[in-house]
């Protein structure tokens, strides 16, 4: 199959959008330039006014398989990714059973190869069953290609065990992703400790619960010579903690999620569980600090923490309802709507932080729109719009604050190699 994307603007991780045509022959970008002519038999896709960008990559998703397939599964999760312009994901291991051994990893990767149209990677647990008492089957998982170790959903409470794991796995080239939280401080993990928690009469989880653990995990990694990646940073001081350690040359990377950039505790309103996640939404000041941290490069990457839950589960009272919202389908469009449209940042940041850097963290090459590179790209319409109806979304769950909302921007086409995974009229 050969395609010529004609009349668009090309996005890259450095620099502004550049007008140019893109020729793809049998899954490889064979030419990029102005006014390319279509060779015989090439389908011309008119992308005038639209953006051709590297496809996105999400290094933090919960596909709930095995064990909670009523929320999400490999097939629906990966279709949700495609719907949002994402062509690769890393699953978190807080499934049931947990992804803590070669057996579970093998089963999952085999299943993914069968049902998913995009590459699906998985992280593995640090501790067996995420119970925090003994090490998981790290060596077996490593042999199947697992590089990221995490007990996401919970921290590893015992610092000696985490340091042991870091000393053991680092020489294999593995790295650690930390969900930071001090359980004794976090309370029922329902919302931020502050104005809104007092108003609603629910015990809140203070930002220091996250920041203390973050600092601890970075210190442990530093002592063990490990690379630690801090997941879903939610607070201004958390961002500053990462900056402080980075300035000292410690091997720490960090991610921020679209919801922690866009929403804050004031959005919870009348106990709306679509704004309940862990770490919780904090304050408007935190939103501003996280955005500044993203623009300054304190955050290496954006990841959604795509966390599907059924409508029934999210309809429970605010404390009982599970934490998390879906994100794969809305991430790119919502970041475009909230930040690119008002000029906070450009496509270069989106490409760098939500496509290139997460791939590099996973040891994968970035997918720039350049001659000779494999075609892994999206066509995005900045003049289009997306309404996140239940029908639009491919995820098994619809627990997103964007449900039934219309945002600016639309992912019109997703190409992976020789296959058009998505093409909207
Ligand atoms: Zn987490």
Coordinates of C-alpha atoms and ligand atoms in Angstrom, one line a residue:
X1 CA 0.0 0.0 0.0
X2 CA 1.3 3.5 -0.9
X3 CA -0.1 6.8 0.4
X4 CA 0.7 10.4 -0.3
X5 CA -0.4 12.8 2.4
X6 CA -0.6 16.0 0.5
X7 CA -0.9 19.6 1.7
X8 CA -0.5 19.2 5.5
X9 CA 1.9 20.5 8.1
X10 CA 4.4 18.2 9.7
X11 CA 4.9 18.1 13.5
X12 CA 8.3 17.2 15.1
X13 CA 9.6 17.2 18.6
X14 CA 11.8 20.2 17.9
X15 CA 10.6 23.3 16.1
X16 CA 7.4 24.6 14.6
X17 CA 5.0 22.9 12.2
X18 CA 6.5 22.7 8.7
X19 CA 4.4 22.5 5.5
X20 CA 5.2 19.4 3.6
X21 CA 3.9 16.2 1.9
X22 CA 4.6 12.8 3.1
X23 CA 5.0 9.7 0.9
X24 CA 4.6 6.3 2.4
X25 CA 5.4 3.2 0.5
X26 CA 4.7 -0.2 2.0
X27 CA 4.9 1.1 5.6
X28 CA 8.0 3.2 5.2
X29 CA 8.3 7.0 4.8
X30 CA 10.1 7.3 1.5
X31 CA 9.9 11.0 0.9
X32 CA 9.1 14.2 2.8
X33 CA 9.0 17.5 1.0
X34 CA 7.1 20.2 -0.8
X35 CA 4.8 19.5 -3.7
X36 CA 5.6 15.8 -4.0
X37 CA 4.1 14.1 -7.0
X38 CA 2.2 10.9 -6.5
X39 CA 3.8 7.9 -8.3
X40 CA 1.4 5.7 -10.2
X41 CA -0.9 3.7 -8.1
X42 CA -0.4 5.8 -5.0
X43 CA -3.5 6.9 -3.1
X44 CA -3.4 10.7 -2.4
X45 CA -4.9 11.7 0.9
X46 CA -5.6 15.4 0.9
X47 CA -4.6 16.7 4.4
X48 CA -4.8 20.4 3.6
X49 CA -5.2 22.4 6.8
X50 CA -4.4 19.3 8.9
X51 CA -1.3 18.1 10.8
X52 CA 0.7 15.0 10.2
X53 CA 2.4 14.0 13.4
X54 CA 4.2 11.0 14.9
X55 CA 1.7 8.7 16.6
X56 CA 1.5 8.9 20.3
X57 CA 2.7 6.4 22.9
X58 CA 1.3 5.9 26.4
X59 CA 3.5 4.4 29.0
X60 CA 0.9 4.1 31.8
X61 CA -2.4 2.3 31.1
X62 CA -4.6 -0.1 33.0
X63 CA -6.1 -2.7 30.7
X64 CA -7.5 -4.7 33.6
X65 CA -6.7 -8.1 32.1
X66 CA -6.5 -10.6 33.6
X67 CA -9.2 -10.5 36.2
X68 CA -11.3 -7.4 35.7
X69 CA -12.4 -7.7 32.1
X70 CA -15.7 -6.1 32.8
X71 CA -13.8 -2.7 33.1
X72 CA -11.4 -3.2 30.1
X73 CA -9.5 -5.8 28.2
X74 CA -6.6 -6.0 25.8
X75 CA -8.9 -5.8 22.7
X76 CA -11.0 -2.8 23.8
X77 CA -8.1 -1.0 25.5
X78 CA -5.9 -1.1 22.4
X79 CA -8.8 0.1 20.2
X80 CA -9.3 3.0 22.7
X81 CA -5.6 3.8 22.2
X82 CA -6.0 3.8 18.4
X83 CA -9.1 6.0 18.7
X84 CA -6.9 8.6 20.5
X85 CA -4.0 8.5 18.1
X86 CA -1.9 6.2 20.3
X87 CA 0.0 3.3 18.7
X88 CA 1.8 1.7 21.6
X89 CA 1.1 1.3 25.3
X90 CA 2.6 -0.1 28.5
X91 CA 0.2 -1.9 30.8
X92 CA 0.4 -1.7 34.6
X93 CA 0.6 -4.9 36.5
X94 CA -2.1 -4.3 39.2
X95 CA -4.4 -7.0 37.6
X96 CA -5.8 -10.0 39.3
X97 CA -3.7 -12.1 39.4
X98 CA -1.0 -9.4 39.3
X99 CA 1.5 -9.4 36.5
X100 CA 4.3 -10.7 38.7
X101 CA 5.8 -13.7 36.9
X102 CA 6.9 -15.0 33.5
X103 CA 3.7 -17.1 33.3
X104 CA 1.3 -14.2 33.5
X105 CA 3.5 -12.0 31.2
X106 CA 3.7 -14.8 28.6
X107 CA -0.1 -15.4 28.6
X108 CA -0.8 -11.6 28.3
X109 CA 1.7 -11.0 25.5
X110 CA 0.4 -14.0 23.5
X111 CA -3.2 -12.7 23.9
X112 CA -2.1 -9.2 23.0
X113 CA -0.5 -10.5 19.8
X114 CA -3.8 -12.1 18.9
X115 CA -6.3 -9.3 19.7
X116 CA -4.4 -6.0 19.5
X117 CA -3.6 -4.1 16.4
X118 CA -0.9 -2.1 18.1
X119 CA 2.2 -3.2 20.1
X120 CA 1.3 -3.8 23.8
X121 CA 4.1 -3.8 26.3
X122 CA 3.7 -4.7 30.0
X123 CA 5.4 -3.7 33.1
X124 CA 6.0 -6.3 35.9
X125 CA 5.5 -6.2 39.6
X126 CA 8.3 -5.4 42.0
X127 CA 6.8 -7.6 44.7
X128 CA 4.9 -10.8 44.5
X129 CA 1.1 -10.1 44.2
X130 CA 2.0 -6.4 44.8
X131 CA 1.9 -7.5 48.5
X132 CA 5.1 -5.7 49.4
X133 CA 6.7 -8.6 51.2
X134 CA 8.8 -10.6 48.7
X135 CA 10.3 -10.0 45.3
X136 CA 8.3 -10.9 42.2
X137 CA 9.6 -13.3 39.5
X138 CA 11.8 -10.5 38.1
X139 CA 14.3 -12.6 36.2
X140 CA 11.6 -14.6 34.4
X141 CA 9.8 -11.4 33.3
X142 CA 13.0 -9.8 32.2
X143 CA 13.6 -12.8 29.8
X144 CA 10.3 -12.0 28.2
X145 CA 11.3 -8.4 27.6
X146 CA 9.9 -6.6 30.6
X147 CA 12.0 -3.6 31.5
X148 CA 9.7 -1.5 33.8
X149 CA 9.1 -2.7 37.3
X150 CA 6.3 -1.2 39.4
X151 CA 3.7 -2.0 42.0
X152 CA 1.6 0.8 40.6
X153 CA -1.6 1.4 42.5
X154 CA 0.5 1.2 45.7
X155 CA 4.0 2.1 46.8
X156 CA 6.5 -0.5 48.0
X157 CA 6.1 0.4 51.6
X158 CA 9.3 -1.4 52.8
X159 CA 12.3 0.7 51.7
X160 CA 14.8 -2.1 52.3
X161 CA 12.8 -4.4 49.9
X162 CA 12.6 -1.7 47.3
X163 CA 16.4 -1.0 47.5
X164 CA 17.1 -4.7 47.3
X165 CA 14.9 -4.9 44.1
X166 CA 16.7 -2.0 42.6
X167 CA 20.2 -3.5 43.3
X168 CA 19.1 -6.8 41.9
X169 CA 17.3 -5.6 38.7
X170 CA 19.4 -2.6 37.7
X171 CA 22.3 -4.6 36.3
X172 CA 19.8 -6.3 33.9
X173 CA 18.9 -2.9 32.4
X174 CA 15.5 -2.8 34.2
X175 CA 14.1 0.4 35.7
X176 CA 11.5 1.3 38.4
X177 CA 8.3 3.2 38.1
X178 CA 7.0 4.6 41.4
X179 CA 3.5 5.2 42.6
X180 CA 4.3 7.5 45.5
X181 CA 2.2 7.5 48.6
X182 CA 2.7 7.1 52.3
X183 CA -0.3 4.9 53.3
X184 CA -0.5 6.2 56.9
X185 CA -0.9 9.7 55.5
X186 CA -3.1 9.0 52.6
X187 CA -6.3 8.1 54.5
X188 CA -9.1 6.6 52.4
X189 CA -7.4 8.0 49.2
X190 CA -10.5 9.8 48.1
X191 CA -9.4 13.4 47.4
X192 CA -6.8 16.1 48.2
X193 CA -6.6 17.3 51.8
X194 CA -7.6 21.0 51.6
X195 CA -10.5 23.3 51.1
X196 CA -12.7 20.8 49.3
X197 CA -12.1 17.9 51.6
X198 CA -13.2 20.1 54.5
X199 CA -16.3 21.3 52.7
X200 CA -17.3 17.8 51.7
X201 CA -16.4 16.3 55.1
X202 CA -14.1 13.6 53.8
X203 CA -10.6 13.0 55.1
X204 CA -8.2 14.1 52.4
X205 CA -4.9 12.8 51.3
X206 CA -2.2 15.6 51.7
X207 CA 0.3 16.3 48.9
X208 CA 3.1 15.5 51.4
X209 CA 1.9 11.9 51.4
X210 CA 3.0 11.7 47.8
X211 CA 6.0 14.0 48.1
X212 CA 7.6 12.2 51.0
X213 CA 7.5 8.9 49.2
X214 CA 8.7 10.4 46.0
X215 CA 11.8 11.8 47.7
X216 CA 12.3 8.5 49.5
X217 CA 12.2 6.5 46.2
X218 CA 14.6 8.9 44.4
X219 CA 17.0 8.6 47.4
X220 CA 16.8 4.8 47.3
X221 CA 17.4 4.8 43.5
X222 CA 20.3 7.1 43.9
X223 CA 21.8 4.8 46.6
X224 CA 21.2 1.7 44.5
X225 CA 22.4 3.3 41.3
X226 CA 18.9 2.6 39.7
X227 CA 16.8 4.6 37.3
X228 CA 13.5 5.6 38.9
X229 CA 10.5 7.0 37.0
X230 CA 8.0 8.9 39.1
X231 CA 4.5 8.3 38.0
X232 CA 1.5 10.7 37.9
X233 CA 3.0 13.6 39.8
X234 CA 0.2 15.8 41.1
X235 CA 1.6 18.6 43.2
X236 CA 3.8 21.7 42.8
X237 CA 6.2 20.5 45.5
X238 CA 6.4 17.1 43.9
X239 CA 7.4 18.8 40.6
X240 CA 10.0 20.8 42.5
X241 CA 11.3 17.6 44.2
X242 CA 12.0 16.1 40.8
X243 CA 13.6 19.3 39.6
X244 CA 15.9 19.4 42.6
X245 CA 17.1 15.8 42.1
X246 CA 17.5 16.2 38.3
X247 CA 19.7 19.2 38.9
X248 CA 22.0 16.9 40.9
X249 CA 22.3 14.5 38.1
X250 CA 20.3 11.7 39.7
X251 CA 18.7 9.2 37.3
X252 CA 15.1 10.2 37.7
X253 CA 12.4 10.7 35.1
X254 CA 8.8 11.7 35.7
X255 CA 5.4 11.8 34.1
X256 CA 2.4 14.1 34.4
X257 CA -1.1 13.1 33.4
X258 CA -3.5 15.3 31.4
X259 CA -6.0 15.2 34.2
X260 CA -3.5 16.6 36.7
X261 CA -2.8 19.4 34.3
X262 CA -6.4 20.2 33.4
X263 CA -8.5 19.6 36.5
X264 CA -8.3 20.4 40.2
X265 CA -10.3 19.7 43.4
X266 CA -12.8 22.4 42.6
X267 CA -14.1 20.3 39.7
X268 CA -15.3 17.6 42.2
X269 CA -18.4 19.8 42.8
X270 CA -21.2 17.7 44.2
X271 CA -19.2 14.5 44.8
X272 CA -18.6 13.8 41.1
X273 CA -16.6 10.5 41.0
X274 CA -15.3 11.4 37.5
X275 CA -12.9 13.6 39.3
X276 CA -11.8 11.0 41.7
X277 CA -8.3 9.5 41.1
X278 CA -5.1 8.7 43.0
X279 CA -3.1 10.8 43.4
X280 CA -6.0 13.1 43.7
X281 CA -6.7 16.3 41.9
X282 CA -5.1 19.1 43.9
X283 CA -5.3 22.9 43.5
X284 CA -5.3 25.4 40.7
X285 CA -1.8 26.5 41.9
X286 CA -0.7 22.9 41.4
X287 CA -2.2 22.9 37.8
X288 CA -0.1 25.9 37.0
X289 CA 3.1 24.5 38.5
X290 CA 2.7 21.2 36.7
X291 CA 2.2 23.0 33.4
X292 CA 5.3 25.1 34.1
X293 CA 7.2 21.9 34.9
X294 CA 6.1 20.3 31.7
X295 CA 7.1 23.3 29.6
X296 CA 10.5 23.5 31.4
X297 CA 11.2 19.8 30.9
X298 CA 11.0 18.7 34.5
X299 CA 8.5 16.2 33.3
X300 CA 10.0 13.9 30.7
X301 CA 6.7 12.6 29.5
X302 CA 2.9 12.7 29.5
X303 CA 1.0 9.5 30.4
X304 CA -2.7 9.1 30.9
X305 CA -3.0 6.5 33.7
X306 CA -6.0 5.2 31.7
X307 CA -8.0 3.6 34.5
X308 CA -11.3 2.2 33.3
X309 CA -14.1 1.4 35.8
X310 CA -17.7 0.4 35.2
X311 CA -20.5 2.8 35.6
X312 CA -21.9 0.8 38.5
X313 CA -18.6 1.1 40.4
X314 CA -18.2 4.8 39.7
X315 CA -21.9 5.4 40.8
X316 CA -21.1 4.4 44.4
X317 CA -20.6 7.1 47.1
X318 CA -17.5 9.2 46.7
X319 CA -15.3 7.4 49.2
X320 CA -16.3 3.9 48.1
X321 CA -16.0 4.5 44.3
X322 CA -12.7 3.3 42.8
X323 CA -10.0 5.8 41.8
X324 CA -9.2 6.6 38.2
X325 CA -10.6 7.8 34.9
X326 CA -10.1 6.7 31.3
X327 CA -7.7 8.8 29.3
X328 CA -6.4 7.1 26.1
X329 CA -9.2 8.5 23.8
X330 CA -9.2 12.0 25.1
X331 CA -5.6 12.7 26.0
X332 CA -4.3 14.2 22.7
X333 CA -7.5 16.1 21.9
X334 CA -7.9 17.5 25.4
X335 CA -4.2 18.6 25.5
X336 CA -4.7 20.2 22.1
X337 CA -8.0 21.9 23.2
X338 CA -6.7 23.2 26.6
X339 CA -3.1 24.0 25.8
X340 CA -2.2 24.2 22.1
X341 CA -5.3 26.2 21.1
X342 CA -4.6 29.0 23.7
X343 CA -0.9 28.9 22.9
X344 CA 0.5 27.5 26.1
X345 CA 2.6 25.1 24.1
X346 CA 2.9 23.7 20.6
X347 CA 2.9 20.4 18.8
X348 CA 6.6 20.0 19.4
X349 CA 5.9 19.5 23.1
X350 CA 3.1 17.0 22.4
X351 CA 5.3 15.0 20.1
X352 CA 8.3 15.1 22.4
X353 CA 6.5 14.3 25.6
X354 CA 3.7 12.0 24.4
X355 CA 5.4 10.2 21.6
X356 CA 9.2 10.4 21.5
X357 CA 10.2 10.4 25.2
X358 CA 7.9 7.6 26.4
X359 CA 9.2 5.4 23.6
X360 CA 12.8 6.2 24.5
X361 CA 12.1 5.4 28.1
X362 CA 10.9 1.9 27.0
X363 CA 14.1 1.5 24.9
X364 CA 12.2 2.0 21.6
X365 CA 13.1 4.4 18.8
X366 CA 11.0 7.5 18.3
X367 CA 8.9 7.7 15.1
X368 CA 9.7 11.0 13.5
X369 CA 8.2 11.9 10.1
X370 CA 11.4 11.6 8.2
X371 CA 12.6 9.8 5.1
X372 CA 13.6 6.2 5.7
X373 CA 11.6 5.9 9.0
X374 CA 8.8 3.4 9.5
X375 CA 5.4 5.0 9.1
X376 CA 3.7 5.4 12.5
X377 CA 1.7 8.6 12.2
X378 CA -1.5 10.4 12.7
X379 CA -3.5 13.0 10.8
X380 CA -5.0 15.5 13.2
X381 CA -7.5 18.2 12.2
X382 CA -7.1 21.3 14.3
X383 CA -10.3 22.7 12.9
X384 CA -12.3 19.6 13.7
X385 CA -13.9 18.6 16.9
X386 CA -14.5 15.5 18.9
X387 CA -17.6 14.7 21.0
X388 CA -16.8 12.0 23.6
X389 CA -20.1 10.1 23.5
X390 CA -20.4 6.5 24.7
X391 CA -20.7 5.5 21.0
X392 CA -17.5 7.3 20.1
X393 CA -15.4 5.7 22.7
X394 CA -14.0 2.2 22.2
X395 CA -13.0 1.5 25.8
X396 CA -15.3 -0.8 27.7
X397 CA -15.7 2.0 30.3
X398 CA -16.7 5.6 29.9
X399 CA -15.5 7.1 33.2
X400 CA -14.2 10.3 31.9
X401 CA -15.0 13.9 32.8
X402 CA -15.2 14.5 29.1
X403 CA -18.2 12.2 28.6
X404 CA -20.6 13.9 26.2
X405 CA -18.4 17.0 25.9
X406 CA -17.1 18.5 22.7
X407 CA -13.5 19.5 22.4
X408 CA -11.5 21.2 19.6
X409 CA -9.4 18.9 17.4
X410 CA -9.9 15.5 15.9
X411 CA -7.7 12.4 15.3
X412 CA -8.7 11.7 11.7
X413 CA -6.4 8.9 10.7
X414 CA -3.9 6.6 12.3
X415 CA -1.3 4.7 10.2
X416 CA 0.9 2.0 11.6
X417 CA 3.3 0.5 9.1
X418 CA 1.3 -0.8 6.2
X419 CA -2.1 -0.6 7.9
X420 CA -4.5 2.3 8.3
X421 CA -5.8 1.6 11.8
X422 CA -8.4 4.4 11.8
X423 CA -9.8 6.7 9.2
X424 CA -12.7 9.0 10.0
X425 CA -14.9 10.5 7.2
Ligands
LIG1 ZN1 -0.6 4.8 40.3

